C-alpha cells in the first residue's frame, strides 16, 4: 500500500446546457474502494481542522462548494494545496499529516475514504507521527 503520498485526482465532467455532472467510481477513478463518505459544512471561516495522520486510511478530499487549503506533511516535506474545483480532489495516502485552514464562507468539504471510521487509526500526536513517518526513506 502506498504511504506518504498525495496527488490531485481529476474526475470526469459531463457538461450540457443543464449544468455539469461529475461522477466517481471506487477502484476506477480512485485507487481504493469507497467504504465511507463524510462531509464538513457550516464551517466557520477561521476554523482549523485536521491536525492528524492515519495509519492505514486513504482518502480523497474535495471542495464541493467554496474553497479551503490543506497543508500535507509526509514527515520530511510540507506542501499546501488549495481546493476549489469540485472535480479535483486531493488523494492523501496513509502516513500524511494534514491541516485544513482558510475555509471560504459556505465551503463544503466532501471526503471519500477507504475504511470505516476507527479512532485507533489516527495519529493525533505530531511527535508520534514523525517518529513513524521518518522510518520511511525520503
Ligand atoms: C480527515 C479530515 C479531512 C466520526 O464519528 N466519524 C467520522 O467518519 C469522522 C470523520 C469523524 N467522527 C468523529 C470523530 C470526532 O469525535 O467526529 C469528530 C470530529 O472528527 P475530527 O476531529 O477527526 O474531524 P476533522 O475535520 O479534523 O478531520 C476529519 C477526519 O477525521 C480526517 O480523517 O482527514 O476530516
Short mmCIF file of N, CA, C and O and ligand atoms in Angstrom, two decimals:
data_model
loop_
_atom_site.label_atom_id
_atom_site.label_comp_id
_atom_site.label_asym_id
_atom_site.label_seq_id
_atom_site.Cartn_x
_atom_site.Cartn_y
_atom_site.Cartn_z
N UNK A 1 0.85 -1.21 0.00
CA UNK A 1 0.00 0.00 0.00
C UNK A 1 0.88 1.25 0.00
O UNK A 1 1.90 1.30 0.68
N UNK A 2 0.47 2.25 -0.81
CA UNK A 2 1.23 3.49 -0.90
C UNK A 2 1.22 4.22 0.43
O UNK A 2 0.20 4.25 1.10
N UNK A 3 2.33 4.83 0.80
CA UNK A 3 2.32 5.66 2.01
C UNK A 3 3.10 6.95 1.75
O UNK A 3 3.99 7.00 0.90
N UNK A 4 2.72 8.01 2.48
CA UNK A 4 3.43 9.28 2.38
C UNK A 4 3.31 9.93 1.03
O UNK A 4 4.27 10.50 0.51
N UNK A 5 2.12 9.90 0.45
CA UNK A 5 1.98 10.31 -0.94
C UNK A 5 0.66 11.06 -1.15
O UNK A 5 -0.38 10.64 -0.63
N UNK A 6 0.68 12.18 -1.91
CA UNK A 6 -0.53 12.94 -2.24
C UNK A 6 -0.51 13.28 -3.72
O UNK A 6 0.56 13.48 -4.29
N UNK A 7 -1.69 13.36 -4.31
CA UNK A 7 -1.77 13.85 -5.69
C UNK A 7 -3.20 14.32 -5.97
O UNK A 7 -4.15 13.87 -5.32
N UNK A 8 -3.32 15.22 -6.94
CA UNK A 8 -4.65 15.68 -7.35
C UNK A 8 -5.25 14.64 -8.31
O UNK A 8 -4.59 14.19 -9.25
N UNK A 9 -6.49 14.26 -8.02
CA UNK A 9 -7.24 13.35 -8.89
C UNK A 9 -8.33 14.17 -9.57
O UNK A 9 -9.11 14.85 -8.89
N UNK A 10 -8.36 14.10 -10.90
CA UNK A 10 -9.36 14.88 -11.65
C UNK A 10 -10.44 13.93 -12.15
O UNK A 10 -10.15 12.96 -12.85
N UNK A 11 -11.66 14.22 -11.80
CA UNK A 11 -12.79 13.36 -12.17
C UNK A 11 -13.40 13.82 -13.49
O UNK A 11 -13.24 14.98 -13.89
N UNK A 12 -14.15 12.92 -14.14
CA UNK A 12 -14.80 13.29 -15.39
C UNK A 12 -15.86 14.36 -15.16
O UNK A 12 -16.41 14.46 -14.05
N UNK A 13 -16.14 15.13 -16.21
CA UNK A 13 -17.22 16.12 -16.13
C UNK A 13 -18.07 15.99 -17.39
O UNK A 13 -17.54 16.00 -18.50
N UNK A 14 -19.38 15.83 -17.18
CA UNK A 14 -20.31 15.82 -18.30
C UNK A 14 -21.01 17.16 -18.28
O UNK A 14 -21.73 17.48 -17.33
N UNK A 15 -20.78 17.92 -19.33
CA UNK A 15 -21.34 19.27 -19.39
C UNK A 15 -22.43 19.34 -20.45
O UNK A 15 -22.26 18.82 -21.56
N UNK A 16 -23.55 19.93 -20.11
CA UNK A 16 -24.52 20.32 -21.14
C UNK A 16 -25.24 21.58 -20.66
O UNK A 16 -24.86 22.15 -19.62
N UNK A 17 -26.25 21.98 -21.40
CA UNK A 17 -26.87 23.27 -21.07
C UNK A 17 -27.57 23.26 -19.71
O UNK A 17 -27.88 24.31 -19.16
N UNK A 18 -27.80 22.04 -19.14
CA UNK A 18 -28.47 21.96 -17.84
C UNK A 18 -27.49 22.11 -16.68
O UNK A 18 -27.88 22.17 -15.53
N UNK A 19 -26.18 22.09 -17.03
CA UNK A 19 -25.18 22.20 -15.96
C UNK A 19 -24.14 21.10 -16.09
O UNK A 19 -24.06 20.42 -17.12
N UNK A 20 -23.35 20.92 -15.05
CA UNK A 20 -22.26 19.94 -15.06
C UNK A 20 -22.60 18.75 -14.16
O UNK A 20 -23.24 18.91 -13.12
N UNK A 21 -22.13 17.58 -14.57
CA UNK A 21 -22.30 16.38 -13.75
C UNK A 21 -20.94 15.69 -13.63
O UNK A 21 -20.26 15.47 -14.63
N UNK A 22 -20.54 15.41 -12.41
CA UNK A 22 -19.28 14.69 -12.17
C UNK A 22 -19.60 13.43 -11.39
O UNK A 22 -20.49 13.42 -10.54
N UNK A 23 -18.88 12.35 -11.70
CA UNK A 23 -19.12 11.09 -11.00
C UNK A 23 -17.79 10.48 -10.58
O UNK A 23 -16.73 10.81 -11.13
N UNK A 24 -17.88 9.59 -9.61
CA UNK A 24 -16.66 8.92 -9.13
C UNK A 24 -17.00 7.47 -8.82
O UNK A 24 -18.03 7.18 -8.22
N UNK A 25 -16.14 6.57 -9.29
CA UNK A 25 -16.34 5.14 -9.06
C UNK A 25 -15.12 4.61 -8.32
O UNK A 25 -13.99 4.75 -8.79
N UNK A 26 -15.40 4.03 -7.15
CA UNK A 26 -14.32 3.47 -6.33
C UNK A 26 -13.58 2.39 -7.11
O UNK A 26 -14.19 1.59 -7.81
N UNK A 27 -12.26 2.39 -7.02
CA UNK A 27 -11.46 1.39 -7.72
C UNK A 27 -11.24 1.73 -9.19
O UNK A 27 -10.41 1.12 -9.85
N UNK A 28 -12.00 2.72 -9.73
CA UNK A 28 -11.84 3.14 -11.13
C UNK A 28 -11.13 4.50 -11.15
O UNK A 28 -10.02 4.63 -11.67
N UNK A 29 -11.78 5.49 -10.55
CA UNK A 29 -11.17 6.83 -10.50
C UNK A 29 -10.30 6.99 -9.27
O UNK A 29 -9.48 7.91 -9.22
N UNK A 30 -10.52 6.14 -8.29
CA UNK A 30 -9.74 6.21 -7.04
C UNK A 30 -8.98 4.90 -6.88
O UNK A 30 -9.46 3.86 -7.30
N UNK A 31 -7.83 4.94 -6.21
CA UNK A 31 -7.05 3.71 -6.06
C UNK A 31 -7.54 2.83 -4.90
O UNK A 31 -6.77 2.02 -4.38
N UNK A 32 -8.80 3.00 -4.50
CA UNK A 32 -9.34 2.16 -3.42
C UNK A 32 -10.85 2.08 -3.58
O UNK A 32 -11.46 2.89 -4.29
N UNK A 33 -11.45 1.10 -2.93
CA UNK A 33 -12.91 1.01 -2.88
C UNK A 33 -13.41 1.93 -1.78
O UNK A 33 -12.81 2.00 -0.70
N UNK A 34 -14.52 2.62 -2.03
CA UNK A 34 -15.03 3.61 -1.06
C UNK A 34 -15.85 2.89 0.01
O UNK A 34 -16.84 2.23 -0.30
N UNK A 35 -15.42 3.00 1.26
CA UNK A 35 -16.19 2.41 2.36
C UNK A 35 -16.98 3.45 3.15
O UNK A 35 -17.89 3.10 3.89
N UNK A 36 -16.57 4.72 3.01
CA UNK A 36 -17.21 5.76 3.84
C UNK A 36 -17.16 7.09 3.10
O UNK A 36 -16.17 7.38 2.41
N UNK A 37 -18.23 7.85 3.27
CA UNK A 37 -18.28 9.22 2.74
C UNK A 37 -18.67 10.12 3.91
O UNK A 37 -19.59 9.79 4.66
N UNK A 38 -17.95 11.22 4.10
CA UNK A 38 -18.39 12.19 5.11
C UNK A 38 -18.15 13.59 4.57
O UNK A 38 -17.42 13.77 3.59
N UNK A 39 -18.82 14.55 5.16
CA UNK A 39 -18.67 15.92 4.67
C UNK A 39 -18.70 16.90 5.82
O UNK A 39 -19.29 16.67 6.87
N UNK A 40 -17.98 17.99 5.60
CA UNK A 40 -17.85 19.07 6.58
C UNK A 40 -18.58 20.28 6.01
O UNK A 40 -18.39 20.63 4.84
N UNK A 41 -19.39 20.93 6.81
CA UNK A 41 -20.18 22.06 6.34
C UNK A 41 -20.50 22.94 7.53
O UNK A 41 -20.18 22.56 8.68
N UNK A 42 -21.09 24.10 7.29
CA UNK A 42 -21.28 25.10 8.37
C UNK A 42 -19.95 25.36 9.08
O UNK A 42 -19.87 25.38 10.31
N UNK A 43 -18.90 25.50 8.29
CA UNK A 43 -17.54 25.62 8.85
C UNK A 43 -17.22 27.10 9.06
O UNK A 43 -17.22 27.88 8.08
N UNK A 44 -16.93 27.53 10.28
CA UNK A 44 -16.51 28.93 10.48
C UNK A 44 -15.26 29.22 9.65
O UNK A 44 -14.39 28.36 9.53
N UNK A 45 -15.18 30.43 9.08
CA UNK A 45 -14.07 30.72 8.16
C UNK A 45 -12.69 30.65 8.84
O UNK A 45 -11.69 30.42 8.19
N UNK A 46 -12.67 30.84 10.16
CA UNK A 46 -11.37 30.78 10.87
C UNK A 46 -11.13 29.39 11.49
O UNK A 46 -10.24 29.22 12.32
N UNK A 47 -11.90 28.41 11.06
CA UNK A 47 -11.76 27.07 11.63
C UNK A 47 -10.45 26.41 11.19
O UNK A 47 -9.97 26.64 10.09
N UNK A 48 -9.89 25.57 12.07
CA UNK A 48 -8.72 24.77 11.71
C UNK A 48 -9.10 23.33 11.96
O UNK A 48 -9.45 22.96 13.09
N UNK A 49 -9.09 22.51 10.93
CA UNK A 49 -9.48 21.11 11.07
C UNK A 49 -8.29 20.24 10.70
O UNK A 49 -7.29 20.71 10.20
N UNK A 50 -8.43 18.94 10.92
CA UNK A 50 -7.31 18.05 10.68
C UNK A 50 -6.39 18.10 11.90
O UNK A 50 -6.86 18.17 13.03
N UNK A 51 -5.07 18.08 11.62
CA UNK A 51 -4.14 18.00 12.74
C UNK A 51 -4.00 16.55 13.16
O UNK A 51 -4.08 16.21 14.35
N UNK A 52 -3.85 15.71 12.16
CA UNK A 52 -3.66 14.27 12.42
C UNK A 52 -3.21 13.57 11.14
O UNK A 52 -3.23 14.17 10.05
N UNK A 53 -2.81 12.32 11.29
CA UNK A 53 -2.47 11.45 10.16
C UNK A 53 -3.13 10.11 10.41
O UNK A 53 -3.65 9.86 11.51
N UNK A 54 -3.11 9.26 9.39
CA UNK A 54 -3.75 7.95 9.53
C UNK A 54 -2.75 6.82 9.33
O UNK A 54 -1.83 6.93 8.53
N UNK A 55 -3.00 5.76 10.07
CA UNK A 55 -2.11 4.59 9.97
C UNK A 55 -2.37 3.79 8.69
O UNK A 55 -1.44 3.35 8.04
N UNK A 56 -3.63 3.61 8.33
CA UNK A 56 -3.97 2.82 7.15
C UNK A 56 -4.88 3.54 6.16
O UNK A 56 -4.90 3.21 4.98
N UNK A 57 -5.68 4.48 6.66
CA UNK A 57 -6.73 5.11 5.84
C UNK A 57 -6.17 5.90 4.66
O UNK A 57 -5.21 6.66 4.80
N UNK A 58 -6.79 5.72 3.51
CA UNK A 58 -6.54 6.57 2.33
C UNK A 58 -7.82 7.35 2.06
O UNK A 58 -8.92 6.80 2.25
N UNK A 59 -7.68 8.58 1.59
CA UNK A 59 -8.85 9.41 1.38
C UNK A 59 -8.66 10.30 0.15
O UNK A 59 -7.53 10.58 -0.25
N UNK A 60 -9.79 10.77 -0.39
CA UNK A 60 -9.73 11.85 -1.38
C UNK A 60 -10.66 12.95 -0.89
O UNK A 60 -11.82 12.70 -0.54
N UNK A 61 -10.12 14.17 -0.85
CA UNK A 61 -10.81 15.32 -0.27
C UNK A 61 -11.22 16.28 -1.39
O UNK A 61 -10.38 16.62 -2.23
N UNK A 62 -12.48 16.68 -1.40
CA UNK A 62 -12.99 17.60 -2.42
C UNK A 62 -13.58 18.84 -1.76
O UNK A 62 -14.19 18.75 -0.70
N UNK A 63 -13.46 19.97 -2.44
CA UNK A 63 -14.25 21.16 -2.09
C UNK A 63 -15.47 21.14 -3.01
O UNK A 63 -15.36 21.49 -4.19
N UNK A 64 -16.61 20.70 -2.51
CA UNK A 64 -17.81 20.65 -3.35
C UNK A 64 -18.35 22.04 -3.60
O UNK A 64 -18.99 22.31 -4.60
N UNK A 65 -18.09 22.91 -2.64
CA UNK A 65 -18.51 24.31 -2.76
C UNK A 65 -17.48 25.16 -2.03
O UNK A 65 -16.90 24.71 -1.04
N UNK A 66 -17.22 26.36 -2.54
CA UNK A 66 -16.26 27.24 -1.88
C UNK A 66 -14.84 26.69 -2.01
O UNK A 66 -14.52 25.95 -2.94
N UNK A 67 -14.01 27.05 -1.04
CA UNK A 67 -12.59 26.67 -1.12
C UNK A 67 -12.00 26.55 0.29
O UNK A 67 -12.56 27.05 1.26
N UNK A 68 -10.86 25.89 0.35
CA UNK A 68 -10.07 25.81 1.59
C UNK A 68 -8.68 25.34 1.24
O UNK A 68 -8.42 24.91 0.10
N UNK A 69 -7.77 25.43 2.21
CA UNK A 69 -6.40 24.98 2.00
C UNK A 69 -6.14 23.74 2.84
O UNK A 69 -6.65 23.64 3.97
N UNK A 70 -5.32 22.85 2.29
CA UNK A 70 -4.85 21.71 3.08
C UNK A 70 -3.34 21.70 3.00
O UNK A 70 -2.77 21.65 1.89
N UNK A 71 -2.71 21.71 4.16
CA UNK A 71 -1.25 21.51 4.19
C UNK A 71 -1.01 20.04 4.49
O UNK A 71 -1.54 19.50 5.47
N UNK A 72 -0.24 19.40 3.62
CA UNK A 72 0.09 17.99 3.83
C UNK A 72 1.58 17.87 4.14
O UNK A 72 2.39 18.66 3.64
N UNK A 73 1.91 16.90 4.95
CA UNK A 73 3.27 16.79 5.50
C UNK A 73 3.59 15.29 5.59
O UNK A 73 2.87 14.54 6.27
N UNK A 74 4.65 14.88 4.87
CA UNK A 74 5.00 13.44 4.89
C UNK A 74 6.06 13.12 5.94
O UNK A 74 6.61 12.03 5.96
N UNK A 75 6.34 14.10 6.77
CA UNK A 75 7.37 13.90 7.80
C UNK A 75 8.70 14.51 7.40
O UNK A 75 9.57 14.72 8.24
N UNK A 76 8.84 14.80 6.11
CA UNK A 76 10.05 15.43 5.60
C UNK A 76 9.74 16.78 4.94
O UNK A 76 10.47 17.75 5.09
N UNK A 77 8.65 16.78 4.17
CA UNK A 77 8.30 17.98 3.39
C UNK A 77 6.84 18.34 3.57
O UNK A 77 6.00 17.43 3.72
N UNK A 78 6.57 19.64 3.51
CA UNK A 78 5.19 20.12 3.61
C UNK A 78 4.80 20.76 2.29
O UNK A 78 5.65 21.40 1.64
N UNK A 79 3.53 20.61 1.93
CA UNK A 79 3.04 21.23 0.70
C UNK A 79 1.62 21.69 0.95
O UNK A 79 0.86 21.01 1.64
N UNK A 80 1.27 22.85 0.39
CA UNK A 80 -0.09 23.37 0.57
C UNK A 80 -0.86 23.26 -0.75
O UNK A 80 -0.35 23.66 -1.80
N UNK A 81 -2.04 22.68 -0.67
CA UNK A 81 -2.96 22.63 -1.80
C UNK A 81 -4.14 23.52 -1.49
O UNK A 81 -4.62 23.54 -0.35
N UNK A 82 -4.63 24.22 -2.51
CA UNK A 82 -5.89 24.96 -2.36
C UNK A 82 -6.93 24.24 -3.20
O UNK A 82 -6.73 24.05 -4.41
N UNK A 83 -7.99 23.80 -2.56
CA UNK A 83 -9.05 23.08 -3.27
C UNK A 83 -10.22 24.04 -3.49
O UNK A 83 -10.69 24.68 -2.56
N UNK A 84 -10.70 24.09 -4.74
CA UNK A 84 -11.84 24.96 -5.05
C UNK A 84 -12.67 24.43 -6.21
O UNK A 84 -13.72 24.97 -6.52
N UNK A 85 -12.18 23.39 -6.90
CA UNK A 85 -12.88 22.84 -8.06
C UNK A 85 -13.51 21.50 -7.64
O UNK A 85 -12.77 20.58 -7.26
N UNK A 86 -14.84 21.39 -7.69
CA UNK A 86 -15.47 20.15 -7.19
C UNK A 86 -15.09 18.90 -7.98
O UNK A 86 -15.37 17.78 -7.56
N UNK A 87 -14.42 19.10 -9.10
CA UNK A 87 -13.99 17.98 -9.94
C UNK A 87 -12.59 17.49 -9.57
O UNK A 87 -12.16 16.42 -9.97
N UNK A 88 -11.85 18.30 -8.81
CA UNK A 88 -10.45 17.96 -8.50
C UNK A 88 -10.30 17.68 -7.01
O UNK A 88 -10.46 18.58 -6.18
N UNK A 89 -9.99 16.42 -6.68
CA UNK A 89 -9.84 16.04 -5.29
C UNK A 89 -8.39 15.77 -4.95
O UNK A 89 -7.58 15.45 -5.84
N UNK A 90 -8.06 15.92 -3.68
CA UNK A 90 -6.69 15.62 -3.23
C UNK A 90 -6.67 14.23 -2.63
O UNK A 90 -7.32 13.97 -1.61
N UNK A 91 -5.94 13.33 -3.29
CA UNK A 91 -5.72 11.99 -2.74
C UNK A 91 -4.65 12.09 -1.65
O UNK A 91 -3.58 12.69 -1.87
N UNK A 92 -4.94 11.53 -0.49
CA UNK A 92 -4.00 11.54 0.64
C UNK A 92 -3.81 10.11 1.10
O UNK A 92 -4.77 9.45 1.54
N UNK A 93 -2.60 9.60 0.98
CA UNK A 93 -2.32 8.22 1.39
C UNK A 93 -2.24 8.14 2.92
O UNK A 93 -2.34 9.15 3.62
N UNK A 94 -1.96 6.97 3.40
CA UNK A 94 -1.66 6.79 4.82
C UNK A 94 -0.37 7.56 5.16
O UNK A 94 0.42 7.90 4.27
N UNK A 95 -0.15 7.83 6.43
CA UNK A 95 1.07 8.47 6.93
C UNK A 95 1.34 9.85 6.32
O UNK A 95 2.46 10.15 5.91
N UNK A 96 0.28 10.63 6.24
CA UNK A 96 0.40 12.05 5.85
C UNK A 96 -0.32 12.88 6.91
O UNK A 96 -1.51 12.67 7.17
N UNK A 97 0.41 13.81 7.51
CA UNK A 97 -0.21 14.74 8.46
C UNK A 97 -0.91 15.83 7.67
O UNK A 97 -0.35 16.36 6.71
N UNK A 98 -2.18 16.16 8.01
CA UNK A 98 -2.90 17.18 7.25
C UNK A 98 -3.50 18.22 8.18
O UNK A 98 -3.94 17.91 9.29
N UNK A 99 -3.47 19.48 7.70
CA UNK A 99 -4.07 20.59 8.45
C UNK A 99 -4.89 21.42 7.47
O UNK A 99 -4.38 21.80 6.41
N UNK A 100 -6.14 21.68 7.81
CA UNK A 100 -7.06 22.37 6.89
C UNK A 100 -7.41 23.73 7.46
O UNK A 100 -7.82 23.84 8.62
N UNK A 101 -7.24 24.77 6.63
CA UNK A 101 -7.48 26.16 7.06
C UNK A 101 -8.08 26.96 5.91
O UNK A 101 -8.23 26.44 4.81
N UNK A 102 -8.32 28.24 6.18
CA UNK A 102 -8.73 29.21 5.15
C UNK A 102 -10.01 28.79 4.42
O UNK A 102 -10.09 28.86 3.19
N UNK A 103 -10.98 28.35 5.20
CA UNK A 103 -12.26 27.97 4.61
C UNK A 103 -12.99 29.23 4.15
O UNK A 103 -13.07 30.21 4.89
N UNK A 104 -13.53 29.17 2.94
CA UNK A 104 -14.35 30.29 2.48
C UNK A 104 -15.74 30.18 3.11
O UNK A 104 -16.13 29.10 3.60
N UNK A 105 -16.45 31.28 3.06
CA UNK A 105 -17.83 31.27 3.57
C UNK A 105 -18.64 30.23 2.80
O UNK A 105 -18.60 30.21 1.57
N UNK A 106 -19.31 29.34 3.50
CA UNK A 106 -20.17 28.35 2.83
C UNK A 106 -19.44 27.17 2.22
O UNK A 106 -20.03 26.40 1.46
N UNK A 107 -18.15 27.01 2.55
CA UNK A 107 -17.39 25.88 1.97
C UNK A 107 -18.00 24.55 2.43
O UNK A 107 -18.43 24.40 3.58
N UNK A 108 -18.01 23.61 1.50
CA UNK A 108 -18.44 22.24 1.82
C UNK A 108 -17.32 21.30 1.38
O UNK A 108 -16.91 21.33 0.21
N UNK A 109 -16.84 20.50 2.30
CA UNK A 109 -15.75 19.56 2.03
C UNK A 109 -16.31 18.15 2.08
O UNK A 109 -16.90 17.74 3.09
N UNK A 110 -16.13 17.40 0.99
CA UNK A 110 -16.57 16.00 0.99
C UNK A 110 -15.34 15.11 0.93
O UNK A 110 -14.40 15.40 0.19
N UNK A 111 -15.38 14.03 1.70
CA UNK A 111 -14.24 13.11 1.75
C UNK A 111 -14.71 11.69 1.45
O UNK A 111 -15.70 11.21 2.03
N UNK A 112 -14.00 11.04 0.52
CA UNK A 112 -14.23 9.64 0.21
C UNK A 112 -13.12 8.85 0.88
O UNK A 112 -11.93 9.17 0.70
N UNK A 113 -13.48 7.85 1.65
CA UNK A 113 -12.49 7.18 2.50
C UNK A 113 -12.47 5.67 2.25
O UNK A 113 -13.48 5.06 1.90
N UNK A 114 -11.29 5.09 2.44
CA UNK A 114 -11.08 3.66 2.14
C UNK A 114 -11.54 2.74 3.28
O UNK A 114 -11.62 1.53 3.07
N UNK A 115 -11.76 3.29 4.45
CA UNK A 115 -12.12 2.46 5.61
C UNK A 115 -13.25 3.11 6.40
O UNK A 115 -13.46 4.32 6.32
N UNK A 116 -13.91 2.31 7.21
CA UNK A 116 -14.88 2.84 8.17
C UNK A 116 -14.14 3.67 9.21
O UNK A 116 -12.93 3.51 9.41
N UNK A 117 -14.87 4.52 9.90
CA UNK A 117 -14.27 5.34 10.96
C UNK A 117 -13.71 4.45 12.07
O UNK A 117 -14.39 3.54 12.55
N UNK A 118 -12.46 4.74 12.46
CA UNK A 118 -11.83 3.98 13.55
C UNK A 118 -10.84 4.92 14.24
O UNK A 118 -9.78 5.24 13.66
N UNK A 119 -11.17 5.35 15.43
CA UNK A 119 -10.29 6.30 16.14
C UNK A 119 -8.88 5.71 16.34
O UNK A 119 -7.90 6.46 16.37
N UNK A 120 -8.77 4.39 16.40
CA UNK A 120 -7.45 3.76 16.61
C UNK A 120 -6.54 3.92 15.39
O UNK A 120 -5.33 3.67 15.47
N UNK A 121 -7.11 4.35 14.26
CA UNK A 121 -6.31 4.52 13.04
C UNK A 121 -5.62 5.90 12.99
O UNK A 121 -4.85 6.17 12.08
N UNK A 122 -5.92 6.77 13.97
CA UNK A 122 -5.39 8.14 13.94
C UNK A 122 -4.06 8.27 14.69
O UNK A 122 -3.90 7.70 15.77
N UNK A 123 -3.13 9.05 14.12
CA UNK A 123 -2.05 9.66 14.91
C UNK A 123 -2.51 11.07 15.17
O UNK A 123 -2.62 11.88 14.22
N UNK A 124 -2.81 11.42 16.39
CA UNK A 124 -3.21 12.80 16.70
C UNK A 124 -2.08 13.55 17.40
O UNK A 124 -2.21 14.73 17.70
N UNK A 125 -0.96 12.85 17.61
CA UNK A 125 0.21 13.47 18.22
C UNK A 125 1.29 13.60 17.14
O UNK A 125 1.71 12.59 16.56
N UNK A 126 1.73 14.86 16.88
CA UNK A 126 2.65 15.08 15.77
C UNK A 126 3.99 14.36 15.98
O UNK A 126 4.58 13.82 15.04
N UNK A 127 4.46 14.35 17.21
CA UNK A 127 5.74 13.69 17.52
C UNK A 127 5.67 12.20 17.24
O UNK A 127 6.60 11.60 16.68
N UNK A 128 4.56 11.60 17.61
CA UNK A 128 4.38 10.16 17.36
C UNK A 128 4.33 9.90 15.85
O UNK A 128 4.95 8.96 15.33
N UNK A 129 3.59 10.77 15.13
CA UNK A 129 3.53 10.64 13.66
C UNK A 129 4.93 10.72 13.06
O UNK A 129 5.32 9.89 12.24
N UNK A 130 5.70 11.75 13.49
CA UNK A 130 7.04 11.94 12.90
C UNK A 130 7.93 10.73 13.11
O UNK A 130 8.66 10.32 12.22
N UNK A 131 7.84 10.15 14.30
CA UNK A 131 8.73 9.02 14.59
C UNK A 131 8.42 7.84 13.68
O UNK A 131 9.31 7.09 13.30
N UNK A 132 7.15 7.69 13.28
CA UNK A 132 6.79 6.60 12.36
C UNK A 132 7.11 7.00 10.93
O UNK A 132 7.72 6.24 10.16
N UNK A 133 6.71 8.24 10.55
CA UNK A 133 6.88 8.68 9.15
C UNK A 133 8.35 8.71 8.76
O UNK A 133 8.70 8.41 7.61
N UNK A 134 9.23 9.04 9.69
CA UNK A 134 10.65 9.18 9.35
C UNK A 134 11.37 7.84 9.32
O UNK A 134 12.57 7.78 9.02
N UNK A 135 10.63 6.75 9.58
CA UNK A 135 11.24 5.42 9.40
C UNK A 135 11.21 5.03 7.92
O UNK A 135 11.90 4.12 7.50
N UNK A 136 10.36 5.75 7.15
CA UNK A 136 10.34 5.52 5.70
C UNK A 136 11.52 6.23 5.08
O UNK A 136 11.91 7.30 5.53
N UNK A 137 12.06 5.72 3.97
CA UNK A 137 13.08 6.51 3.29
C UNK A 137 12.47 7.77 2.68
O UNK A 137 11.27 7.76 2.39
N UNK A 138 13.27 8.82 2.51
CA UNK A 138 12.79 10.08 1.92
C UNK A 138 12.25 9.88 0.53
O UNK A 138 12.81 9.12 -0.24
C1 LIG B 1 -9.54 13.97 7.81
C2 LIG B 1 -10.21 15.28 7.67
C3 LIG B 1 -10.24 15.78 6.25
C4 LIG B 1 -16.89 10.19 13.36
O1 LIG B 1 -17.57 9.76 14.31
N1 LIG B 1 -16.97 9.57 12.14
C5 LIG B 1 -16.27 10.01 11.07
O2 LIG B 1 -16.36 9.42 9.96
C6 LIG B 1 -15.38 11.12 11.23
C7 LIG B 1 -14.55 11.63 10.06
C8 LIG B 1 -15.30 11.73 12.46
N2 LIG B 1 -16.04 11.26 13.50
C9 LIG B 1 -15.98 11.95 14.79
C10 LIG B 1 -14.63 11.90 15.48
C11 LIG B 1 -14.60 13.20 16.26
O3 LIG B 1 -15.26 12.99 17.51
O4 LIG B 1 -16.24 13.34 14.56
C12 LIG B 1 -15.46 14.15 15.42
C13 LIG B 1 -14.65 15.17 14.63
O5 LIG B 1 -13.63 14.46 13.90
P1 LIG B 1 -12.20 15.11 13.57
O6 LIG B 1 -11.80 16.00 14.68
O7 LIG B 1 -11.27 13.99 13.23
O8 LIG B 1 -12.56 15.98 12.28
P2 LIG B 1 -11.55 16.71 11.28
O9 LIG B 1 -12.39 17.53 10.36
O10 LIG B 1 -10.44 17.37 12.00
O11 LIG B 1 -10.89 15.51 10.42
C14 LIG B 1 -11.69 14.78 9.51
C15 LIG B 1 -11.27 13.31 9.51
O12 LIG B 1 -11.31 12.80 10.86
C16 LIG B 1 -9.87 13.11 8.98
O13 LIG B 1 -9.67 11.74 8.67
O14 LIG B 1 -8.63 13.65 7.05
O15 LIG B 1 -11.55 15.33 8.21
#
